[in-house]
Amino acid sequence: MALGDVTNTRLELPPRYRQCAVDEEVRGLENEVPAEALTALKFAEQPCDVYCDPAPKAPSPRVAHHQLVSACASDLQELWMRSADEHSEGMQCALQKFSRVGHPRLATALMTPPRAPPPPLGEEWAQHGGHFASALATELQRYAGAPMGAMDMELRVDASLQDSALDALHAMAQQSARHAPRSGAAVRAAIGEQEREQIVLWLLQVGLACGLLDEAVLAAVQILDRYCARLEGPVPPGSLHLVVTAILSLALKVAGHAEEGNKVRRHRDLLTDLGRGQFTVEEVFATETVVLRALSYNISVPTSLDFAQAFLVPFSTPGQPEGQSPVTCLAKFLLQLSLSDPALQYRYPQAILAAGAVYVALWCTKAQPTRVAGLLGDLGAAMGHAA
């Protein structure tokens, strides 16, 4: 549909951005790369016994985070497999993005998901999970000693404040829990499921076409869902285009795009292009105020990507692009896929969703069990059960 026409089911990009729409070139990649080329990213089709507990014990009396991670990882694998089988629009959009980064064989690997879920994390993980060293803290210690210039200054500051970083991770989880929609059903009451899916795809395509940060796009989806969950009825007919544009504008401001000198003008130009003459930039800013009031001005809430960024620190190499890590690429790919499924998005806390995506990535790349232990240590810090 033309964006803003809520009687249709198709969202459109402005003409100047349409070259970023999914094309047949991505769809044909799976026939161009031989199967043997995937050995560098071989997926584990069979459960890895080292992750499993051969003799399950009684459930731990405390919150079983390892069980939530297992369930979430299974849901993400099922979504991945279904999206690939159906050649869904969400899958094609994700392939378009992630085929441009990381290992050259990554795109083909992403189109051939494992046909079984990751092995469930056994009860031994619950018994020892609170005593796992945080992988984030370990890596920050390593980065703190890296030569000057080998890493981003922001990460160097985090490295010098590793204890505070873990406390901040816990604070993020608390903030996320306070402001997350109660369920995907609350979101669907304001906008239909197909309509929301098209909006998410449109936001992803705008992000890809304009080079927006992933953080901004995920923040926009989250703000949209939180706003819809607060409404007492559906989004008023005819206003969806304006509302979505205002929400994207807010997300860009949260990500810092509108505050950096010459990017202020680019921000206004982007809003003008996306409006396609149907409303002014001033009307967008006025609608931002409506959204802010509905959310009680609590606009900057951690997303699953924020948690994933912390969990993926051990897979970062100082001075190297993060796209070179298959674990990082696959985890972010799964989080992008999950955006189109509000039920999955809000079935689990955002920290659990991020940990589930990282666990799938670890399993698919046959990572060592110590990597899983580090992940659960970080999750324990986030959820308040760190040693």
JSON list of C-alpha atoms in Angstrom, two decimals, residues 69 74 107 140 167 177 201 221 228 239 241 244 259 296 324 339:
[
{"chain": "A", "resi": 69, "resn": "VAL", "atom": "CA", "xyz": [17.10, -19.73, 27.12]},
{"chain": "A", "resi": 74, "resn": "SER", "atom": "CA", "xyz": [13.98, -23.52, 20.16]},
{"chain": "A", "resi": 107, "resn": "ALA", "atom": "CA", "xyz": [24.25, -15.77, 3.14]},
{"chain": "A", "resi": 140, "resn": "LEU", "atom": "CA", "xyz": [36.61, -6.22, 29.40]},
{"chain": "A", "resi": 167, "resn": "ASP", "atom": "CA", "xyz": [25.60, -3.45, 37.33]},
{"chain": "A", "resi": 177, "resn": "ALA", "atom": "CA", "xyz": [10.95, -5.49, 32.30]},
{"chain": "A", "resi": 201, "resn": "LEU", "atom": "CA", "xyz": [9.64, -4.61, 7.01]},
{"chain": "A", "resi": 221, "resn": "VAL", "atom": "CA", "xyz": [9.93, -1.27, 16.49]},
{"chain": "A", "resi": 228, "resn": "CYS", "atom": "CA", "xyz": [0.27, 0.44, 20.47]},
{"chain": "A", "resi": 239, "resn": "SER", "atom": "CA", "xyz": [-2.73, 8.47, 10.80]},
{"chain": "A", "resi": 241, "resn": "HIS", "atom": "CA", "xyz": [1.94, 6.83, 8.20]},
{"chain": "A", "resi": 244, "resn": "VAL", "atom": "CA", "xyz": [5.26, 5.47, 12.24]},
{"chain": "A", "resi": 259, "resn": "GLU", "atom": "CA", "xyz": [22.16, 15.50, 17.52]},
{"chain": "A", "resi": 296, "resn": "SER", "atom": "CA", "xyz": [5.14, 8.94, 29.93]},
{"chain": "A", "resi": 324, "resn": "GLN", "atom": "CA", "xyz": [33.74, -10.89, 10.85]},
{"chain": "A", "resi": 339, "resn": "LEU", "atom": "CA", "xyz": [10.96, -8.51, 14.98]}
]
